[in-house]
PDB file of C-alpha atoms in Angstrom:
ATOM      1  CA  MET A 112      85.316 120.669 124.698  1.00 79.00           C
ATOM      2  CA  PRO A 113      88.588 120.597 126.681  1.00 91.00           C
ATOM      3  CA  LEU A 114      91.666 119.112 125.072  1.00 95.00           C
ATOM      4  CA  HIS A 115      91.224 115.338 125.034  1.00 97.00           C
ATOM      5  CA  PRO A 116      93.492 113.520 127.532  1.00 96.00           C
ATOM      6  CA  GLN A 117      95.039 111.548 124.669  1.00 97.00           C
ATOM      7  CA  SER A 118      95.838 114.811 122.898  1.00 97.00           C
ATOM      8  CA  GLN A 119      97.461 116.133 126.069  1.00 96.00           C
ATOM      9  CA  PHE A 120      99.492 112.917 126.394  1.00 94.00           C
ATOM     10  CA  PHE A 121     100.688 113.363 122.808  1.00 94.00           C
ATOM     11  CA  LEU A 122     101.765 116.946 123.491  1.00 95.00           C
ATOM     12  CA  ASP A 123     103.541 115.909 126.688  1.00 94.00           C
ATOM     13  CA  ARG A 124     105.408 113.157 124.864  1.00 92.00           C
ATOM     14  CA  PHE A 125     106.317 115.302 121.863  1.00 89.00           C
ATOM     15  CA  PRO A 126     106.636 118.867 123.173  1.00 86.00           C
ATOM     16  CA  PRO A 127     107.442 121.599 120.651  1.00 76.00           C
ATOM     17  CA  VAL A 128     111.062 122.678 120.489  1.00 70.00           C
ATOM     18  CA  ALA A 129     110.988 126.241 121.770  1.00 62.00           C
ATOM     19  CA  GLY A 130     112.944 128.734 119.700  1.00 63.00           C
ATOM     20  CA  ALA A 131     113.842 126.298 116.926  1.00 74.00           C
ATOM     21  CA  ASP A 132     115.117 128.173 113.869  1.00 87.00           C
ATOM     22  CA  LEU A 133     113.593 126.254 110.996  1.00 90.00           C
ATOM     23  CA  ASP A 134     115.080 128.630 108.454  1.00 90.00           C
ATOM     24  CA  ALA A 135     118.549 127.558 109.589  1.00 93.00           C
ATOM     25  CA  LEU A 136     117.944 124.057 108.206  1.00 93.00           C
ATOM     26  CA  THR A 137     119.738 123.356 104.950  1.00 94.00           C
ATOM     27  CA  ASP A 138     117.974 121.495 102.160  1.00 93.00           C
ATOM     28  CA  ASP A 139     120.186 118.477 102.875  1.00 94.00           C
ATOM     29  CA  GLU A 140     119.175 118.540 106.541  1.00 95.00           C
ATOM     30  CA  VAL A 141     115.505 118.701 105.574  1.00 95.00           C
ATOM     31  CA  ALA A 142     116.013 115.643 103.363  1.00 93.00           C
ATOM     32  CA  VAL A 143     117.569 113.757 106.289  1.00 94.00           C
ATOM     33  CA  LEU A 144     114.757 114.746 108.661  1.00 94.00           C
ATOM     34  CA  ARG A 145     112.215 113.607 106.081  1.00 94.00           C
ATOM     35  CA  ASN A 146     113.281 109.997 106.532  1.00 91.00           C
ATOM     36  CA  LEU A 147     113.236 110.013 110.344  1.00 92.00           C
ATOM     37  CA  ASP A 148     110.142 108.778 112.128  1.00 89.00           C
ATOM     38  CA  ASN A 149     109.789 108.560 115.902  1.00 87.00           C
ATOM     39  CA  LYS A 150     106.130 107.572 115.765  1.00 91.00           C
ATOM     40  CA  THR A 151     106.332 104.367 113.690  1.00 91.00           C
ATOM     41  CA  ALA A 152     104.543 102.134 116.187  1.00 90.00           C
ATOM     42  CA  GLU A 153     101.764 104.658 116.709  1.00 93.00           C
ATOM     43  CA  ARG A 154     100.926 104.661 112.982  1.00 95.00           C
ATOM     44  CA  GLY A 155      99.337 101.256 113.527  1.00 94.00           C
ATOM     45  CA  ALA A 156     100.223  97.708 112.575  1.00 93.00           C
ATOM     46  CA  PRO A 157     100.136  97.094 108.807  1.00 95.00           C
ATOM     47  CA  VAL A 158      97.013  95.131 107.897  1.00 97.00           C
ATOM     48  CA  GLU A 159      97.086  92.387 105.296  1.00 97.00           C
ATOM     49  CA  VAL A 160      96.137  93.330 101.741  1.00 98.00           C
ATOM     50  CA  PHE A 161      96.015  91.256  98.590  1.00 97.00           C
ATOM     51  CA  SER A 162      98.925  93.193  97.115  1.00 97.00           C
ATOM     52  CA  ALA A 163     101.020  96.326  97.631  1.00 98.00           C
ATOM     53  CA  VAL A 164     103.063  97.171  94.557  1.00 98.00           C
ATOM     54  CA  ASP A 165     105.442 100.045  93.863  1.00 98.00           C
ATOM     55  CA  THR A 166     105.124 101.388  90.332  1.00 98.00           C
ATOM     56  CA  THR A 167     104.714 104.713  88.527  1.00 98.00           C
ATOM     57  CA  ALA A 168     101.724 106.703  87.316  1.00 98.00           C
ATOM     58  CA  ALA A 169     102.572 109.133  84.536  1.00 98.00           C
ATOM     59  CA  GLY A 170     106.133 109.141  85.837  1.00 98.00           C
ATOM     60  CA  VAL A 171     105.162 109.730  89.481  1.00 98.00           C
ATOM     61  CA  PRO A 172     106.166 106.996  91.965  1.00 98.00           C
ATOM     62  CA  VAL A 173     103.119 105.399  93.577  1.00 98.00           C
ATOM     63  CA  ARG A 174     102.308 102.457  95.798  1.00 98.00           C
ATOM     64  CA  VAL A 175      99.171 100.601  94.763  1.00 98.00           C
ATOM     65  CA  TYR A 176      97.216  98.686  97.415  1.00 98.00           C
ATOM     66  CA  ARG A 177      94.606  96.113  96.414  1.00 98.00           C
ATOM     67  CA  PRO A 178      92.469  94.886  99.302  1.00 97.00           C
ATOM     68  CA  THR A 179      91.263  91.748  97.479  1.00 95.00           C
ATOM     69  CA  GLY A 180      91.883  89.820  94.302  1.00 93.00           C
ATOM     70  CA  GLU A 181      88.554  90.979  92.881  1.00 82.00           C
ATOM     71  CA  GLU A 182      89.148  91.932  89.261  1.00 84.00           C
ATOM     72  CA  SER A 183      87.655  95.424  89.077  1.00 95.00           C
ATOM     73  CA  LEU A 184      87.538  97.807  92.017  1.00 97.00           C
ATOM     74  CA  PRO A 185      87.040 101.551  92.495  1.00 98.00           C
ATOM     75  CA  VAL A 186      90.144 103.641  93.131  1.00 98.00           C
ATOM     76  CA  VAL A 187      91.115 106.191  95.772  1.00 98.00           C
ATOM     77  CA  VAL A 188      94.092 108.392  94.919  1.00 98.00           C
ATOM     78  CA  TYR A 189      95.587 109.294  98.299  1.00 98.00           C
ATOM     79  CA  LEU A 190      97.815 112.341  98.798  1.00 98.00           C
ATOM     80  CA  HIS A 191      99.751 112.375 102.046  1.00 98.00           C
ATOM     81  CA  GLY A 192     100.350 115.232 104.436  1.00 98.00           C
ATOM     82  CA  GLY A 193     103.620 116.693 105.643  1.00 97.00           C
ATOM     83  CA  GLY A 194     103.467 120.338 104.605  1.00 98.00           C
ATOM     84  CA  TRP A 195     104.521 119.562 101.014  1.00 98.00           C
ATOM     85  CA  VAL A 196     107.984 118.997 102.569  1.00 98.00           C
ATOM     86  CA  TYR A 197     107.753 115.736 104.517  1.00 97.00           C
ATOM     87  CA  GLY A 198     106.157 112.325 104.066  1.00 96.00           C
ATOM     88  CA  THR A 199     107.409 109.037 102.621  1.00 95.00           C
ATOM     89  CA  LEU A 200     105.685 105.919 101.347  1.00 95.00           C
ATOM     90  CA  PRO A 201     107.081 103.711 104.153  1.00 94.00           C
ATOM     91  CA  GLN A 202     105.671 106.114 106.747  1.00 95.00           C
ATOM     92  CA  LEU A 203     102.273 106.116 105.040  1.00 95.00           C
ATOM     93  CA  ASP A 204     102.156 102.371 104.407  1.00 97.00           C
ATOM     94  CA  PRO A 205      99.930 101.466 107.397  1.00 97.00           C
ATOM     95  CA  LEU A 206      97.410 104.151 106.423  1.00 98.00           C
ATOM     96  CA  GLY A 207      97.341 103.075 102.774  1.00 98.00           C
ATOM     97  CA  ARG A 208      96.694  99.462 103.711  1.00 98.00           C
ATOM     98  CA  ASP A 209      94.041 100.373 106.247  1.00 98.00           C
ATOM     99  CA  LEU A 210      92.161 102.646 103.848  1.00 98.00           C
ATOM    100  CA  ALA A 211      92.192  99.992 101.113  1.00 98.00           C
ATOM    101  CA  VAL A 212      90.663  97.390 103.433  1.00 98.00           C
ATOM    102  CA  ARG A 213      88.118  99.739 104.981  1.00 98.00           C
ATOM    103  CA  SER A 214      86.968 101.276 101.684  1.00 98.00           C
ATOM    104  CA  GLY A 215      87.105  98.110  99.582  1.00 97.00           C
ATOM    105  CA  ALA A 216      88.965 100.094  96.932  1.00 98.00           C
ATOM    106  CA  VAL A 217      92.352 100.170  95.290  1.00 98.00           C
ATOM    107  CA  VAL A 218      94.384 102.876  97.010  1.00 98.00           C
ATOM    108  CA  VAL A 219      97.006 104.630  94.905  1.00 98.00           C
ATOM    109  CA  MET A 220      99.380 106.396  97.313  1.00 98.00           C
ATOM    110  CA  ALA A 221     101.213 109.119  95.421  1.00 98.00           C
ATOM    111  CA  ASP A 222     104.864 109.824  96.234  1.00 98.00           C
ATOM    112  CA  TYR A 223     104.664 113.332  94.803  1.00 98.00           C
ATOM    113  CA  ARG A 224     107.682 115.614  94.602  1.00 98.00           C
ATOM    114  CA  LEU A 225     108.478 117.530  97.773  1.00 98.00           C
ATOM    115  CA  ALA A 226     109.860 120.955  98.634  1.00 98.00           C
ATOM    116  CA  PRO A 227     112.344 122.497  98.981  1.00 97.00           C
ATOM    117  CA  GLU A 228     113.875 120.443  96.164  1.00 97.00           C
ATOM    118  CA  HIS A 229     110.708 120.838  94.093  1.00 98.00           C
ATOM    119  CA  VAL A 230     108.632 123.950  94.685  1.00 98.00           C
ATOM    120  CA  PHE A 231     105.059 124.828  93.696  1.00 98.00           C
ATOM    121  CA  PRO A 232     103.418 123.725  91.490  1.00 98.00           C
ATOM    122  CA  ALA A 233     105.392 120.435  91.358  1.00 98.00           C
ATOM    123  CA  ALA A 234     103.219 118.701  93.967  1.00 98.00           C
ATOM    124  CA  VAL A 235     100.029 119.863  92.233  1.00 98.00           C
ATOM    125  CA  ASP A 236     101.306 118.684  88.869  1.00 98.00           C
ATOM    126  CA  ASP A 237     102.196 115.258  90.278  1.00 98.00           C
ATOM    127  CA  ALA A 238      98.892 114.853  92.109  1.00 98.00           C
ATOM    128  CA  TRP A 239      96.950 115.744  88.989  1.00 98.00           C
ATOM    129  CA  ALA A 240      99.118 113.475  86.822  1.00 98.00           C
ATOM    130  CA  VAL A 241      98.304 110.507  89.050  1.00 98.00           C
ATOM    131  CA  VAL A 242      94.558 111.246  89.028  1.00 98.00           C
ATOM    132  CA  ARG A 243      94.554 111.565  85.244  1.00 98.00           C
ATOM    133  CA  ASP A 244      96.512 108.342  84.877  1.00 98.00           C
ATOM    134  CA  VAL A 245      93.940 106.423  86.918  1.00 98.00           C
ATOM    135  CA  PHE A 246      91.198 107.755  84.622  1.00 98.00           C
ATOM    136  CA  ASP A 247      93.273 107.046  81.502  1.00 98.00           C
ATOM    137  CA  ARG A 248      94.439 103.523  82.398  1.00 97.00           C
ATOM    138  CA  PRO A 249      91.749 101.767  84.432  1.00 97.00           C
ATOM    139  CA  SER A 250      92.870  98.350  83.181  1.00 96.00           C
ATOM    140  CA  PHE A 251      96.373  98.935  84.593  1.00 97.00           C
ATOM    141  CA  TYR A 252      94.859  99.420  88.053  1.00 97.00           C
ATOM    142  CA  HIS A 253      92.211  96.690  87.560  1.00 95.00           C
ATOM    143  CA  ALA A 254      89.753  99.488  88.221  1.00 96.00           C
ATOM    144  CA  VAL A 255      86.132 100.172  87.440  1.00 96.00           C
ATOM    145  CA  PRO A 256      86.376 102.871  84.731  1.00 96.00           C
ATOM    146  CA  GLY A 257      85.473 106.303  86.050  1.00 95.00           C
ATOM    147  CA  MET A 258      84.973 105.129  89.622  1.00 97.00           C
ATOM    148  CA  VAL A 259      87.660 107.378  91.130  1.00 98.00           C
ATOM    149  CA  ALA A 260      87.903 109.392  94.341  1.00 98.00           C
ATOM    150  CA  VAL A 261      90.627 111.540  95.847  1.00 99.00           C
ATOM    151  CA  ALA A 262      91.595 111.792  99.496  1.00 99.00           C
ATOM    152  CA  GLY A 263      94.338 113.422 101.498  1.00 98.00           C
ATOM    153  CA  ASP A 264      95.333 114.874 104.830  1.00 98.00           C
ATOM    154  CA  SER A 265      96.707 118.330 105.641  1.00 98.00           C
ATOM    155  CA  ALA A 266      98.900 119.403 102.690  1.00 98.00           C
ATOM    156  CA  GLY A 267      97.638 116.275 100.948  1.00 98.00           C
ATOM    157  CA  GLY A 268      94.087 117.431 101.637  1.00 98.00           C
ATOM    158  CA  ASN A 269      95.071 120.643  99.900  1.00 98.00           C
ATOM    159  CA  LEU A 270      96.307 118.693  96.877  1.00 99.00           C
ATOM    160  CA  ALA A 271      93.185 116.524  96.872  1.00 99.00           C
ATOM    161  CA  ALA A 272      90.962 119.616  96.881  1.00 98.00           C
ATOM    162  CA  VAL A 273      92.938 121.106  94.004  1.00 98.00           C
ATOM    163  CA  ALA A 274      92.854 117.833  92.070  1.00 98.00           C
ATOM    164  CA  ALA A 275      89.089 117.760  92.528  1.00 98.00           C
ATOM    165  CA  TRP A 276      88.567 121.070  90.746  1.00 98.00           C
ATOM    166  CA  LEU A 277      91.129 120.234  88.066  1.00 98.00           C
ATOM    167  CA  ALA A 278      89.196 117.011  87.435  1.00 98.00           C
ATOM    168  CA  ARG A 279      85.912 118.903  87.202  1.00 98.00           C
ATOM    169  CA  ASP A 280      87.384 121.367  84.733  1.00 98.00           C
ATOM    170  CA  ALA A 281      88.857 118.523  82.654  1.00 98.00           C
ATOM    171  CA  GLY A 282      85.488 116.771  82.430  1.00 98.00           C
ATOM    172  CA  LEU A 283      86.648 113.864  84.602  1.00 97.00           C
ATOM    173  CA  PRO A 284      84.047 113.645  87.355  1.00 96.00           C
ATOM    174  CA  LEU A 285      85.273 112.244  90.643  1.00 98.00           C
ATOM    175  CA  VAL A 286      82.752 110.363  92.755  1.00 98.00           C
ATOM    176  CA  HIS A 287      84.069 111.775  96.036  1.00 98.00           C
ATOM    177  CA  GLN A 288      86.738 113.889  97.712  1.00 98.00           C
ATOM    178  CA  ALA A 289      87.788 113.202 101.293  1.00 99.00           C
ATOM    179  CA  LEU A 290      89.657 116.126 102.834  1.00 99.00           C
ATOM    180  CA  ILE A 291      91.213 115.518 106.241  1.00 99.00           C
ATOM    181  CA  TYR A 292      92.134 118.768 108.042  1.00 98.00           C
ATOM    182  CA  PRO A 293      93.074 120.296 104.672  1.00 98.00           C
ATOM    183  CA  VAL A 294      95.095 123.434 104.009  1.00 98.00           C
ATOM    184  CA  THR A 295      92.669 125.566 102.026  1.00 98.00           C
ATOM    185  CA  ASP A 296      94.006 129.114 102.515  1.00 98.00           C
ATOM    186  CA  VAL A 297      97.651 129.960 103.228  1.00 98.00           C
ATOM    187  CA  ALA A 298      96.768 133.459 104.487  1.00 97.00           C
ATOM    188  CA  MET A 299      96.993 132.035 108.032  1.00 97.00           C
ATOM    189  CA  ASP A 300      94.718 134.758 109.392  1.00 97.00           C
ATOM    190  CA  THR A 301      91.833 132.808 110.932  1.00 98.00           C
ATOM    191  CA  PRO A 302      90.919 132.789 114.635  1.00 98.00           C
ATOM    192  CA  SER A 303      92.182 129.203 115.004  1.00 98.00           C
ATOM    193  CA  TYR A 304      95.628 130.371 113.893  1.00 98.00           C
ATOM    194  CA  THR A 305      95.591 132.826 116.799  1.00 98.00           C
ATOM    195  CA  GLU A 306      94.010 130.471 119.322  1.00 97.00           C
ATOM    196  CA  PHE A 307      96.325 127.525 118.629  1.00 97.00           C
ATOM    197  CA  ALA A 308      99.369 129.363 117.307  1.00 96.00           C
ATOM    198  CA  HIS A 309     101.778 127.540 119.609  1.00 94.00           C
ATOM    199  CA  GLY A 310     101.683 124.578 121.947  1.00 94.00           C
ATOM    200  CA  PHE A 311      99.196 122.377 120.094  1.00 95.00           C
ATOM    201  CA  GLY A 312     101.439 120.423 117.727  1.00 95.00           C
ATOM    202  CA  LEU A 313     101.307 122.080 114.314  1.00 95.00           C
ATOM    203  CA  SER A 314     102.129 125.741 114.931  1.00 95.00           C
ATOM    204  CA  VAL A 315     101.821 128.967 112.988  1.00 96.00           C
ATOM    205  CA  THR A 316     105.633 128.976 112.790  1.00 95.00           C
ATOM    206  CA  ASP A 317     105.616 125.499 111.236  1.00 96.00           C
ATOM    207  CA  MET A 318     102.996 126.461 108.690  1.00 97.00           C
ATOM    208  CA  ALA A 319     104.707 129.695 107.708  1.00 97.00           C
ATOM    209  CA  TRP A 320     107.961 127.789 107.171  1.00 97.00           C
ATOM    210  CA  VAL A 321     106.479 125.041 104.974  1.00 98.00           C
ATOM    211  CA  VAL A 322     104.632 127.606 102.853  1.00 98.00           C
ATOM    212  CA  ARG A 323     107.887 129.516 102.361  1.00 97.00           C
ATOM    213  CA  LYS A 324     109.625 126.281 101.371  1.00 98.00           C
ATOM    214  CA  TYR A 325     106.858 125.083  99.059  1.00 98.00           C
ATOM    215  CA  ALA A 326     105.545 128.264  97.465  1.00 98.00           C
ATOM    216  CA  PRO A 327     108.076 131.089  97.686  1.00 97.00           C
ATOM    217  CA  GLY A 328     106.747 134.219  96.020  1.00 97.00           C
ATOM    218  CA  VAL A 329     103.475 132.591  94.943  1.00 98.00           C
ATOM    219  CA  ASP A 330     100.248 134.591  95.151  1.00 98.00           C
ATOM    220  CA  PRO A 331      98.583 133.227  98.310  1.00 98.00           C
ATOM    221  CA  ARG A 332      95.200 133.528  96.594  1.00 98.00           C
ATOM    222  CA  ASP A 333      96.182 131.253  93.711  1.00 98.00           C
ATOM    223  CA  PRO A 334      93.518 128.504  93.925  1.00 98.00           C
ATOM    224  CA  ARG A 335      96.156 125.860  93.167  1.00 98.00           C
ATOM    225  CA  LEU A 336      97.688 126.861  96.513  1.00 98.00           C
ATOM    226  CA  SER A 337      94.600 128.093  98.382  1.00 98.00           C
ATOM    227  CA  PRO A 338      91.555 126.277  96.972  1.00 98.00           C
ATOM    228  CA  LEU A 339      89.246 128.311  99.209  1.00 98.00           C
ATOM    229  CA  HIS A 340      89.826 131.129  96.699  1.00 98.00           C
ATOM    230  CA  LEU A 341      88.573 129.112  93.733  1.00 98.00           C
ATOM    231  CA  ALA A 342      85.932 131.379  92.224  1.00 98.00           C
ATOM    232  CA  ASP A 343      83.487 128.665  91.180  1.00 98.00           C
ATOM    233  CA  LYS A 344      83.068 125.620  93.406  1.00 98.00           C
ATOM    234  CA  SER A 345      79.857 124.392  91.833  1.00 98.00           C
ATOM    235  CA  GLY A 346      79.895 120.935  90.344  1.00 98.00           C
ATOM    236  CA  LEU A 347      82.769 119.686  92.481  1.00 98.00           C
ATOM    237  CA  ALA A 348      82.691 116.126  93.774  1.00 98.00           C
ATOM    238  CA  PRO A 349      80.704 115.408  96.930  1.00 98.00           C
ATOM    239  CA  ALA A 350      82.984 115.872  99.909  1.00 98.00           C
ATOM    240  CA  THR A 351      83.836 114.561 103.321  1.00 98.00           C
ATOM    241  CA  VAL A 352      85.669 117.192 105.366  1.00 99.00           C
ATOM    242  CA  ILE A 353      87.336 116.277 108.648  1.00 98.00           C
ATOM    243  CA  THR A 354      88.594 118.983 110.999  1.00 98.00           C
ATOM    244  CA  ALA A 355      90.188 118.875 114.458  1.00 98.00           C
ATOM    245  CA  GLU A 356      89.111 121.271 117.193  1.00 98.00           C
ATOM    246  CA  TYR A 357      92.631 122.135 118.419  1.00 98.00           C
ATOM    247  CA  ASP A 358      94.216 122.754 115.032  1.00 98.00           C
ATOM    248  CA  VAL A 359      95.436 125.932 113.363  1.00 98.00           C
ATOM    249  CA  LEU A 360      93.828 124.630 110.150  1.00 98.00           C
ATOM    250  CA  ARG A 361      90.407 124.136 111.743  1.00 98.00           C
ATOM    251  CA  ASP A 362      88.729 127.334 110.585  1.00 98.00           C
ATOM    252  CA  GLU A 363      89.846 127.147 106.960  1.00 98.00           C
ATOM    253  CA  GLY A 364      88.614 123.541 106.841  1.00 98.00           C
ATOM    254  CA  ARG A 365      85.277 124.662 108.196  1.00 98.00           C
ATOM    255  CA  ALA A 366      85.212 127.553 105.731  1.00 98.00           C
ATOM    256  CA  TYR A 367      85.907 125.234 102.812  1.00 98.00           C
ATOM    257  CA  ALA A 368      83.137 122.850 103.857  1.00 98.00           C
ATOM    258  CA  LYS A 369      80.730 125.788 104.063  1.00 98.00           C
ATOM    259  CA  ALA A 370      81.873 127.196 100.716  1.00 98.00           C
ATOM    260  CA  LEU A 371      81.305 123.830  99.043  1.00 98.00           C
ATOM    261  CA  ALA A 372      77.858 123.513 100.591  1.00 98.00           C
ATOM    262  CA  ASP A 373      76.980 127.078  99.572  1.00 98.00           C
ATOM    263  CA  ALA A 374      77.932 126.117  95.992  1.00 98.00           C
ATOM    264  CA  GLY A 375      75.508 123.196  96.073  1.00 98.00           C
ATOM    265  CA  VAL A 376      78.096 120.471  96.672  1.00 98.00           C
ATOM    266  CA  PRO A 377      76.968 117.674  99.013  1.00 98.00           C
ATOM    267  CA  VAL A 378      79.219 117.917 102.088  1.00 98.00           C
ATOM    268  CA  ASP A 379      79.615 115.802 105.200  1.00 98.00           C
ATOM    269  CA  HIS A 380      81.711 117.854 107.635  1.00 98.00           C
ATOM    270  CA  HIS A 381      82.738 116.424 110.989  1.00 98.00           C
ATOM    271  CA  ASP A 382      84.723 118.442 113.530  1.00 98.00           C
ATOM    272  CA  TYR A 383      86.458 116.148 116.040  1.00 98.00           C
ATOM    273  CA  ALA A 384      86.218 117.661 119.496  1.00 97.00           C
ATOM    274  CA  GLY A 385      89.343 117.745 121.615  1.00 98.00           C
ATOM    275  CA  ALA A 386      91.525 116.504 118.745  1.00 98.00           C
ATOM    276  CA  LEU A 387      94.849 117.760 117.396  1.00 98.00           C
ATOM    277  CA  HIS A 388      96.104 118.175 113.862  1.00 98.00           C
ATOM    278  CA  GLY A 389      97.412 114.875 112.497  1.00 97.00           C
ATOM    279  CA  PHE A 390      95.339 112.618 114.739  1.00 98.00           C
ATOM    280  CA  VAL A 391      94.055 110.402 111.912  1.00 98.00           C
ATOM    281  CA  SER A 392      97.590 109.182 111.159  1.00 97.00           C
ATOM    282  CA  TYR A 393      98.161 107.855 114.684  1.00 97.00           C
ATOM    283  CA  PRO A 394      95.659 105.257 115.870  1.00 97.00           C
ATOM    284  CA  GLY A 395      98.273 104.189 118.412  1.00 94.00           C
ATOM    285  CA  PHE A 396      97.806 107.538 120.176  1.00 94.00           C
ATOM    286  CA  PHE A 397      94.222 108.511 119.429  1.00 97.00           C
ATOM    287  CA  ASP A 398      91.194 106.245 119.742  1.00 96.00           C
ATOM    288  CA  VAL A 399      89.239 108.726 117.629  1.00 97.00           C
ATOM    289  CA  ALA A 400      91.576 108.045 114.692  1.00 98.00           C
ATOM    290  CA  ASP A 401      89.775 104.757 114.119  1.00 97.00           C
ATOM    291  CA  GLU A 402      86.413 106.521 114.207  1.00 98.00           C
ATOM    292  CA  ALA A 403      87.534 109.141 111.688  1.00 98.00           C
ATOM    293  CA  ARG A 404      89.055 106.556 109.343  1.00 98.00           C
ATOM    294  CA  GLU A 405      85.847 104.559 109.383  1.00 98.00           C
ATOM    295  CA  HIS A 406      83.817 107.719 108.790  1.00 98.00           C
ATOM    296  CA  VAL A 407      85.848 108.504 105.659  1.00 98.00           C
ATOM    297  CA  ALA A 408      85.775 104.886 104.454  1.00 98.00           C
ATOM    298  CA  ARG A 409      82.015 104.617 104.977  1.00 98.00           C
ATOM    299  CA  ASN A 410      81.443 107.687 102.803  1.00 98.00           C
ATOM    300  CA  LEU A 411      83.807 106.333 100.151  1.00 98.00           C
ATOM    301  CA  ARG A 412      81.980 102.992 100.118  1.00 98.00           C
ATOM    302  CA  ALA A 413      78.692 104.829  99.716  1.00 98.00           C
ATOM    303  CA  ALA A 414      80.113 106.856  96.833  1.00 98.00           C
ATOM    304  CA  PHE A 415      81.358 103.635  95.234  1.00 97.00           C
ATOM    305  CA  ARG A 416      77.995 101.954  95.902  1.00 91.00           C
ATOM    306  CA  ARG A 417      79.713  99.184  97.827  1.00 81.00           C
ATOM    307  CA  PRO A 418      78.273  97.606 101.001  1.00 67.00           C
TER     308      PRO A 418
END
């Protein structure tokens, strides 16, 4: 379908900076930019939760959201987007709260190490450390033992997909994986990369830059970086895959959903027509963000066997 009017409004309000030389940014400048946020209001008003506590999981900073005071709840480990370079807990706070309330689960938001200060596989190691910690210490999280899911958006969807196969290989079965417009192949050679290379928010230039910052010199087919290239996808957790029609990452998200299904993994894939990359994070801009969040939460509740 044509670009949704709300997507066009977003692009008009936040036009790409033509000719920006991302490689000219110093590491210190990237760190400063990381903490700027000109879309705070559009992330949505923080909803009330029973508690939101900053702590650590296996040495990784996390924020733990409990929707209710109920003693034992399932857990969602959430891994935020931002190209492995950007993203902070304060920016993600409205999403963490919202997901906890909608899913009826404890949400553990991981503040994993970011590039360029910490390159691959630091983010993978941190994501996996948090998932293992939730399995190892259910009483610490007031969690139902073994009732664990992973979720993430964009680069965080990449980390969630990787954590899912690491969990399978470690004999720690996840009940679900929710992948929101995930990076699954850093080759950047799909038709959507050509069709939406520039002018639709996330650009091919942006993606090439974050990959260079995060994984310099890494084999692009390493499944810890490009989970689409994982040789054996059988036995992975059932998946929800969300893609956006006007997104450079659309085709690799579709390809990953198909690859999971071909391997016998139950998959619910929904492609949001007229939508841009990042739409789920901004309910203040996109009405469909609420629909997508509820779609993910409904599948998580089903996986957790909660009404």
